[in-house]
Structure formats: structure tokens, C-alpha cells
Coordinates of C-alpha atoms in Angstrom, one line a residue:
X1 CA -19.6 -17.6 -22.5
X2 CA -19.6 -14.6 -24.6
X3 CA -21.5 -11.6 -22.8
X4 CA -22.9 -8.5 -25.1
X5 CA -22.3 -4.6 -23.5
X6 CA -20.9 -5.4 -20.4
X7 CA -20.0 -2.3 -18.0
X8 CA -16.2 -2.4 -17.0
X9 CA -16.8 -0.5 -13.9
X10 CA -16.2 -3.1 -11.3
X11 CA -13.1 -4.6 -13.6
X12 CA -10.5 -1.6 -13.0
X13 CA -9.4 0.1 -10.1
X14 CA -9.9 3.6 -11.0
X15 CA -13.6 2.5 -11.1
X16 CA -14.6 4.3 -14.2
X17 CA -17.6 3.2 -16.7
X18 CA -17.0 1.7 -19.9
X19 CA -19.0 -0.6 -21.6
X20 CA -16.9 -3.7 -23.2
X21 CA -19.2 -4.0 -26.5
X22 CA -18.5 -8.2 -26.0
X23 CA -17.0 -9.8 -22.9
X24 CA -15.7 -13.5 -21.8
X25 CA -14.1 -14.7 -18.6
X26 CA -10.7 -16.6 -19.3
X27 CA -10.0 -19.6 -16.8
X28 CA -8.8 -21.7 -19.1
X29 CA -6.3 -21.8 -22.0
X30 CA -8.6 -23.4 -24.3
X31 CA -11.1 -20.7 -23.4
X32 CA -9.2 -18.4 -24.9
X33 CA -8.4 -20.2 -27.9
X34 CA -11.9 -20.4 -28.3
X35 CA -12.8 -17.3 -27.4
X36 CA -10.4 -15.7 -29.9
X37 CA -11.5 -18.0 -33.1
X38 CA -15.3 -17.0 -32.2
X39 CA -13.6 -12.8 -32.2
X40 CA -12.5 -13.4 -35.8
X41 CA -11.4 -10.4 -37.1
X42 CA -13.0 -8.2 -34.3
X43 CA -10.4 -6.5 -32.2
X44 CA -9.2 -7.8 -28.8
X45 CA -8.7 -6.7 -25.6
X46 CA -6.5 -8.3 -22.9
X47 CA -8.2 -7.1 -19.4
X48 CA -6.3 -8.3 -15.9
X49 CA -6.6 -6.8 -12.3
X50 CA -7.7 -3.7 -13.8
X51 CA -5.0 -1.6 -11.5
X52 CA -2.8 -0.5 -15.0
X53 CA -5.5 1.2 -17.3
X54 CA -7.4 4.5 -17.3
X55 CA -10.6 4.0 -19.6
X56 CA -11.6 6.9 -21.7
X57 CA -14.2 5.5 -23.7
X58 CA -16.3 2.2 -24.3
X59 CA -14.1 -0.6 -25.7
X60 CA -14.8 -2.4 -29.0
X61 CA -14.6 -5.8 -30.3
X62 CA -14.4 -8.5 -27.4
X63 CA -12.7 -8.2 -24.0
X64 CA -10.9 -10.6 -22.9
X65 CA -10.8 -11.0 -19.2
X66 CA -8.1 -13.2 -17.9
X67 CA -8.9 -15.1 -14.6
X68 CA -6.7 -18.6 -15.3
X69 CA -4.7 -20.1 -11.8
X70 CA -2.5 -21.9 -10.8
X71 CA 1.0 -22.0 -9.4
X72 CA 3.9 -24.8 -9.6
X73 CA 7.8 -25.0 -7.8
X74 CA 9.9 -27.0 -8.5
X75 CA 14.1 -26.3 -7.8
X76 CA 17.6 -27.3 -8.3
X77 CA 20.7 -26.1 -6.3
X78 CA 20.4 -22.5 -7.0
X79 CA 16.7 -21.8 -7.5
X80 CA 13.4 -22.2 -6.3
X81 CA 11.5 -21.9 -9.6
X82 CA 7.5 -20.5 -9.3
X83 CA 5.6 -21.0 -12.4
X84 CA 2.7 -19.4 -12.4
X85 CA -0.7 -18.5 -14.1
X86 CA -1.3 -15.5 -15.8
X87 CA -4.8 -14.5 -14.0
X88 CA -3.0 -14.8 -10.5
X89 CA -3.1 -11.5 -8.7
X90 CA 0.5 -10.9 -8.0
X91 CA 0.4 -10.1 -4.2
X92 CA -0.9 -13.7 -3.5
X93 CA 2.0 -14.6 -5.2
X94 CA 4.4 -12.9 -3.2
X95 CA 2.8 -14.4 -0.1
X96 CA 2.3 -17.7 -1.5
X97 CA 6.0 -17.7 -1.8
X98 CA 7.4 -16.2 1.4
X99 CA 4.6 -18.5 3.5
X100 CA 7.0 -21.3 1.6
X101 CA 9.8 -19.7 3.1
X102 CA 11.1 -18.2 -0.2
X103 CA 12.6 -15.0 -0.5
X104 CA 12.7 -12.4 -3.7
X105 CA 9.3 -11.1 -3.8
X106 CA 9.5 -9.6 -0.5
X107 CA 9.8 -5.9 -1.6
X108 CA 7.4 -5.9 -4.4
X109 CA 4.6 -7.1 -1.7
X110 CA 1.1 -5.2 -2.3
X111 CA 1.5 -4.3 -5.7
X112 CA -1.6 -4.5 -7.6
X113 CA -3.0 -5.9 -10.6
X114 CA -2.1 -9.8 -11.8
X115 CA 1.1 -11.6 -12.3
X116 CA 0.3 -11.9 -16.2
X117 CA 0.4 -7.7 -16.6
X118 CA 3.6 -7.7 -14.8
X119 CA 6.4 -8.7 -17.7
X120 CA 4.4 -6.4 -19.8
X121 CA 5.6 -3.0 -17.3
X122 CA 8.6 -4.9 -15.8
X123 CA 6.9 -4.3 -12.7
X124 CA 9.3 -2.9 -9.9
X125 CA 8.9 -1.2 -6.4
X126 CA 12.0 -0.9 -3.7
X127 CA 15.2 -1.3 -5.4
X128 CA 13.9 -4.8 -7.4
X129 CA 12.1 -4.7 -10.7
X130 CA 10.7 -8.2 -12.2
X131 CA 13.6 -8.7 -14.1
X132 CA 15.6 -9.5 -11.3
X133 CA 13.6 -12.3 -10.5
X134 CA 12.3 -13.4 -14.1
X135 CA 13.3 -17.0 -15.7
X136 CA 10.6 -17.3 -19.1
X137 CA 7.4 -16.8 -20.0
X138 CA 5.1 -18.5 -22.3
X139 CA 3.0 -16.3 -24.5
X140 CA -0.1 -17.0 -27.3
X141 CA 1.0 -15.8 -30.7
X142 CA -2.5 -13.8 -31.8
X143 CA -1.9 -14.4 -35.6
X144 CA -0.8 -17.7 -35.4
X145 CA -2.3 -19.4 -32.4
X146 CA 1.0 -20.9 -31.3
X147 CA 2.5 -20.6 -28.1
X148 CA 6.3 -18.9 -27.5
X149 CA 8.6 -19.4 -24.8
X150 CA 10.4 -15.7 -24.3
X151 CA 13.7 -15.9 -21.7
X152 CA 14.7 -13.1 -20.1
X153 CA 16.3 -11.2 -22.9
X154 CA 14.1 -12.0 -25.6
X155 CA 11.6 -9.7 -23.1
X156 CA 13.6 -6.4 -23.8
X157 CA 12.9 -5.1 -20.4
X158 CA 13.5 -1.8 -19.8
X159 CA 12.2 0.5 -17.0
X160 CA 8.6 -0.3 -16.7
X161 CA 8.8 -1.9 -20.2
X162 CA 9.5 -4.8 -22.1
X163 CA 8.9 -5.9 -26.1
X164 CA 5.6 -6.4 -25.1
X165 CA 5.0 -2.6 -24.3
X166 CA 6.8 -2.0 -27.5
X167 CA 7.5 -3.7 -30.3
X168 CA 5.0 -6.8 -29.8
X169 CA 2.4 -4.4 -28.6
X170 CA -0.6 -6.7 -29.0
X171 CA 0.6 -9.5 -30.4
X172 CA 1.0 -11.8 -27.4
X173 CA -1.2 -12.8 -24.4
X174 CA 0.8 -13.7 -21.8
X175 CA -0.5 -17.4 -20.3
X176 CA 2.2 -17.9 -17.7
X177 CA 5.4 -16.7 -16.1
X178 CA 8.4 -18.7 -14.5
X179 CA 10.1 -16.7 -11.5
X180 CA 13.7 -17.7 -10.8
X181 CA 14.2 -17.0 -6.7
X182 CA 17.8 -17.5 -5.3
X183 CA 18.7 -19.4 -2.6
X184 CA 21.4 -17.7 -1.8
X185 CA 18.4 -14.6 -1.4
X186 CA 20.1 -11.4 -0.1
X187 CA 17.2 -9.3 1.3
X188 CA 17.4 -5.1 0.4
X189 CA 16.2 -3.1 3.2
X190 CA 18.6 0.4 2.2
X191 CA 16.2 1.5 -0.4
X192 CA 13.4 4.1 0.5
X193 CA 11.9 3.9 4.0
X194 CA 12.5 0.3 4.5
X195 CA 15.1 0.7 7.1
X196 CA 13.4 3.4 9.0
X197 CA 9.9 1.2 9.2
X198 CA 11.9 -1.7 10.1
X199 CA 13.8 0.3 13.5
X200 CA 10.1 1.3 14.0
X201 CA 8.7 -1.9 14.3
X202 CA 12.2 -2.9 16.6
X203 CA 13.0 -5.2 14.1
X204 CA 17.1 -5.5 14.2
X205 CA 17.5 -8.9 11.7
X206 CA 14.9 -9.0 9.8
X207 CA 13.7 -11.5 7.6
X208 CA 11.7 -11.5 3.8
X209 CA 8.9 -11.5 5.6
X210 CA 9.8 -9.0 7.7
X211 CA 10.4 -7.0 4.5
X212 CA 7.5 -7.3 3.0
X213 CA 5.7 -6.7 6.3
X214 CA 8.0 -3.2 6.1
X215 CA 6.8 -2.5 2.6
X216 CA 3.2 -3.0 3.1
X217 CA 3.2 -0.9 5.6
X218 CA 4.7 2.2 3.6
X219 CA 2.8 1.3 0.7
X220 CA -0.6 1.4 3.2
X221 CA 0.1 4.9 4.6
X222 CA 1.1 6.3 1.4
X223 CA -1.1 4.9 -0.9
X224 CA -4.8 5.3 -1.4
X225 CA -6.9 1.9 -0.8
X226 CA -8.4 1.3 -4.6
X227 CA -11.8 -0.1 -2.8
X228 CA -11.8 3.3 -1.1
X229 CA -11.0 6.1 -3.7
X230 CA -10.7 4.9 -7.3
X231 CA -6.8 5.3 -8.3
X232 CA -4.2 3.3 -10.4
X233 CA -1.1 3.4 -8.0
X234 CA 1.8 5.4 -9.5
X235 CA 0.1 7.4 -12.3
X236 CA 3.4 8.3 -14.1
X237 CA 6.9 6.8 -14.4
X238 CA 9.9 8.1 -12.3
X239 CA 11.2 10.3 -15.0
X240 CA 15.5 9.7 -15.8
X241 CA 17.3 12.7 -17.0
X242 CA 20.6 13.0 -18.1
X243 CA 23.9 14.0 -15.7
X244 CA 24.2 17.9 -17.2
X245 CA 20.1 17.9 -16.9
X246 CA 20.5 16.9 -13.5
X247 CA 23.6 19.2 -12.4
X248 CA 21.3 21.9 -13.4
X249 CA 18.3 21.0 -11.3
X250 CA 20.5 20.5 -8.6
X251 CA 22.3 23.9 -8.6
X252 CA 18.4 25.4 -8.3
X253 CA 16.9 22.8 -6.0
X254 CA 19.3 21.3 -3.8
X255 CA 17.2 18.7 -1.9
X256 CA 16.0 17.2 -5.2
X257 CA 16.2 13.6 -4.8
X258 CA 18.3 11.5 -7.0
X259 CA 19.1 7.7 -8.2
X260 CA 22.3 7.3 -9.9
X261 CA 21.6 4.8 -12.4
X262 CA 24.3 2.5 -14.0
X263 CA 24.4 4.5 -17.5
X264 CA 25.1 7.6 -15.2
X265 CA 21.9 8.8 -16.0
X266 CA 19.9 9.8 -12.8
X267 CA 16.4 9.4 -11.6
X268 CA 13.9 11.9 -10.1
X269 CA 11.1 10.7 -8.0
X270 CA 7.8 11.6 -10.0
X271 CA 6.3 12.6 -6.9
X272 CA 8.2 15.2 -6.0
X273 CA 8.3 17.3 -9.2
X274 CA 4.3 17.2 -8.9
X275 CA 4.2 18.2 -5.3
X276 CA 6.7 21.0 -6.2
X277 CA 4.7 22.5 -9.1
X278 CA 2.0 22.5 -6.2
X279 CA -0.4 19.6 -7.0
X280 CA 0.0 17.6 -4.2
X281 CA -3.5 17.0 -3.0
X282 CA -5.1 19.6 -5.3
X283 CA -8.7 18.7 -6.5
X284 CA -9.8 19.8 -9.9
X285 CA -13.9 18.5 -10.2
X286 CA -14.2 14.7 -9.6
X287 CA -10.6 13.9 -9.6
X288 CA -6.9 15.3 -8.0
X289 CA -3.6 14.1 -7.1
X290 CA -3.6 12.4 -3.9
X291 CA -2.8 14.9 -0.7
X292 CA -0.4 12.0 0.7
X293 CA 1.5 10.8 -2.7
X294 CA 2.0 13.3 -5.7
X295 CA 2.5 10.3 -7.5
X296 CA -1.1 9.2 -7.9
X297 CA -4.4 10.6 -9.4
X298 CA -7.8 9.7 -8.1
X299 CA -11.4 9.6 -9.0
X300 CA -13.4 11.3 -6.3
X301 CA -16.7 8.9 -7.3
X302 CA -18.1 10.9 -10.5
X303 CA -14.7 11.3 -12.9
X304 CA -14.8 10.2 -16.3
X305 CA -11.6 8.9 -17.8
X306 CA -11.6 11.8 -19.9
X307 CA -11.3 14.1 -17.0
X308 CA -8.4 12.1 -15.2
X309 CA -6.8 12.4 -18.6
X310 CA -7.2 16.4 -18.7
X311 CA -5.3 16.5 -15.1
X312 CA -2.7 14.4 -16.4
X313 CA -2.1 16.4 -19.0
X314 CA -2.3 19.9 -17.1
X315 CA 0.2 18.0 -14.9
X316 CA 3.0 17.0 -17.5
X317 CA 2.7 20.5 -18.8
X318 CA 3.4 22.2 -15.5
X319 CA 6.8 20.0 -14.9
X320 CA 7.9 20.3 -18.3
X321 CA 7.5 24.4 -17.4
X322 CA 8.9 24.2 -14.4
X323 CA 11.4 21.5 -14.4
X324 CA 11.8 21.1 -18.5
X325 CA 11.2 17.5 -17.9
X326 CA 9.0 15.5 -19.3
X327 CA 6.8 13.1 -17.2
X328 CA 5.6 9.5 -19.1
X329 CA 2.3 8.4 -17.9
X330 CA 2.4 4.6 -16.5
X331 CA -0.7 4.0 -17.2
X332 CA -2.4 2.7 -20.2
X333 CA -5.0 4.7 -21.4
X334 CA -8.0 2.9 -23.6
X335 CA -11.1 3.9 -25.5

């Protein structure tokens, strides 16, 4: 059913207004199909969990809001193979799978937003991005109506990217993904505070759910609860600079943190550049940066997207000041 000027409000977890000048609900495939002929040449707009985007305006032409479920296994010697439906959110995915007794997922537990958004940012959090666990995807081509199988290099991913980010930018509507999950799992507990939450919960051999138990509890005491405060998760991407940029940093701030990546480029945590430039937990009218993790911007109850915008911006001009680095915002902003 095709809705007319339908407030986005509850539909994004930053909980800003926005009127969607048409609106469906997508639980099926030929929903959409339909749903797209009736658009014509009106412009469309792919809406999941909500937890990615930062409204700054009403949003014309039709929304589409994908809600389709589903999720199948099957295996061979190697892999447990998880197919599953765009409109799934993902962290009942990664405890659909570990209740199973498969491992992979277990240290991007509690991330939000749906399983269909997540080739689109190569989603990642402690030490594993999707792409370490991605088989295929099958996408709908918008100008033809057809549907394309993409494997894992026909994605392009790249650090919180993928062809579908760039390139293919609205092109394809992702229907489902395939997860490829080793047997021969080997769970990562060295990167961040994994280890350290583990020994405080006396847990000497832990297992993927252990893990994931490990992660949600970080991601709980760091993180603001979206049904709480209104927030995205990480607002902007860890930024990676090169080695000479790096040596320089470091010979001015010597406990800057740092990930060696396998170019030899390095990364810096977000978070910390915006907690040194003195944001951390600062509140500029309805919105600020959370006073636990630099990393994220909330909306006190009365922001406008346009507002959250203006801090983000007042943001990546003080670390490009201060730091002569350039910070990418994660999020995508519409309207």
C-alpha cells in the first residue's frame, strides 16, 4: 500500500522529522517490483533500520521501506553458509547464528541497522569487517528490473565501502546476502577491550558466544541506547593517514593510537582526535558529541538534521586545524 506524507521520525535512530512525500512497506520481492513500476519516474528511496542516515530535509518521490525476512543454512565441508533477507536486522542475525553454534559474527554483535545496509558500508567492528565473512549477494537492477548476483569482488569493498557506496550508488536494492562462516572459525579476542572484558567476566577459554557477550557489553557502556538519546552510532569513519603523516603526529602526541594497516598506511581512532580538540561531551543547542564516546553525535529531543549537520561540520573543521586531518562522515545524510 502506497502511503502519502508519511513522517519518518520513528523510521531512523537519530529520531529526526522528515516527511517521506510517498511511503510503502517492503515484505515481499514482488512488493517492490510493484511498488517501483507504480514510482515511474519519481525518485526512490531505499530506507532500512534507519541507524545509517541523518535527515536534513523531507524526502521526495517514494520511500521505500524494506522489512522482507527470512534466513536459510545450508553447508559443505568448509562452510556454514547463511542466506539471508535484506529487511533482517543484523544483530538477530548474529544470534540466530551463534544460538546454531556458528561462529564469525561474534564480534560484530549489537550493531545496528539491517543486514541489507551492511554490504553497502562493509560494515565492521572489532578487528572483522563483512567482507571477511561475505559469500554473494543478490541485488535488483533499478533500470532494468533484473536481478544480479555480485561475489565478493564484484562488491569493491573498501573501508566502510563498497561499489554500491560508489560507483552503483543507487542503482541496486540489495534483496539478500549469503554469509560464508568457517568451520575451522578462529575467534579474535586481541583487538580493543575484548581481552580485558573477558578477564573481567573470569572468562579464561572463551567461546563465540562468549565474544559476542564481551562485545555487547563494551558497545553497552560506551554507546548511547538509540531508544534513549537519538544517535547513529559511529558518526564518522576512523580516519587513515599516511606513514610520514603519522610519524609527525606521533613526534607531537605520543599516546596517539595507531593501526598499522597492510598498505603501511595507519589508522587513527576517530574518537580520539574529537575528544582532543575538546568535544567530547560538549553540547551545542539540541545536539553534542556524546560525554562517553567522541565518536558519536546525538540529538538531545528537539535537533533538526540541519543542526547535527552544523556540529559535524564545526567538528571536521577543528581536526583538520588541529590535526591537518580530515574526518569522512559515516553517515549518509538525505534531504
Amino acid at each position: 500500500m502506497i502511503q502519502q506524507n508519511v513522517n519518518l521520525r520513528a523510521f531512523n535512530t537519530f529520531g529526526l522529522g522528515a516527511t517521506a512525500e510517498y511511503y510503502t512497506l517492503v515484505k515481499e520481492e514482488d512488493d517492490l517490483r510493484a511498488a517501483i513500476e507504480w514510482a515511474g519516474e519519481k525518485s526512490l528511496f531505499v530506507l532500512g533500520g534507519g541507524s545509517n542516515i541523518l535527515f536534513i530535509g523531507d524526502v521526495q518521490g517514494l520511500t521505500l521501506h524494506i522489512a522482507t525476512r527470512g534466513i536459510c543454512y545450508s553447508e559443505d565441508k568448509d562452510y556454514h553458509y547463511v542466506e539471508v533477507s535484506a529487511g533482517e536486522p543484523w544483530h538477530y542475525v548474529v544470534m540466530h547464528t551463534l544460538e546454531r553454534g556458528i561462529g564469525g559474527l561474534e564480534n560484530l554483535s549489537l550493531i545496528p541497522g539491517q543486514i541489507g545496509a551492511a554490504p553497502v558500508q562493509n560494515i565492521g567492528a572489532y578487528g572483522v569487517e563483512l567482507k571477511d565473512v561475505f559469500h554473494s549477494l543478490t541485488a535488483l537492477h533499478l533500470p532494468t528490473l533484473e536481478t544480479h548476483q555480485f561475489n565478493l569482488s564484484a562488491c569493491r569493498f573498501g573501508y566502510r565501502s563498497s561499489i554500491f557506496k560508489t560507483t552503483a550508488k543507487g542503482e541496486y536494492i540489495i534483496l539478500s546476502v549469503k554469509l560464508a562462516l568457517a568451520k575451522s572459525h578462529t575467534l579474535l579476542r586481541a583487538y580493543g577491550d575484548i581481552e580485558k572484558t573477558l578477564e573481567q567476566m573470569a572468562v579464561v577459554e572463551p567461546t563465540a558466544k562468549d565474544i559476542s557477550r564481551a562485545v555487547i557489553q563494551i558497545r553497552q557502556s560506551k554507546l548511547p541506547d538509540p531508544a534513549v538519546i537519538g544517535n547513529a552510532g559511529s558518526f564518522f569513519k576512523n580516519p587513515v593517514i599516511s606513514p610520514l603523516q603519522y610519524a609527525l603526529l606521533k613526534s607531537q602526541y605520543d599516546n596517539i593510537p595507531s593501526y598499522v594497516q597492510p598498505n603501511g598506511n595507519v589508522k587513527i581512532p576517530a574518537g580520539w582526535l574529537i575528544e582532543q580538540a575538546g568535544w567530547k561531551g560538549k553540547q551545542v543547542g539540541h545536539c553534542g558529541v556524546h560525554a562517553k564516546q567522541a565518536l558519536v553525535l546525538v540529538n538531545y529531543g528537539q535537533a533538526s538534521g540541519k543542526e547535527l549537520l552544523k556540529l559535524a561540520e564545526s567538528i571536521q573543521h577543528d581536526i583538520a586545524a588541529c590535526f591537518g586531518v580530515t574526518l569522512e562522515m559515516e553517515v549518509n545524510v538525505v534531504g
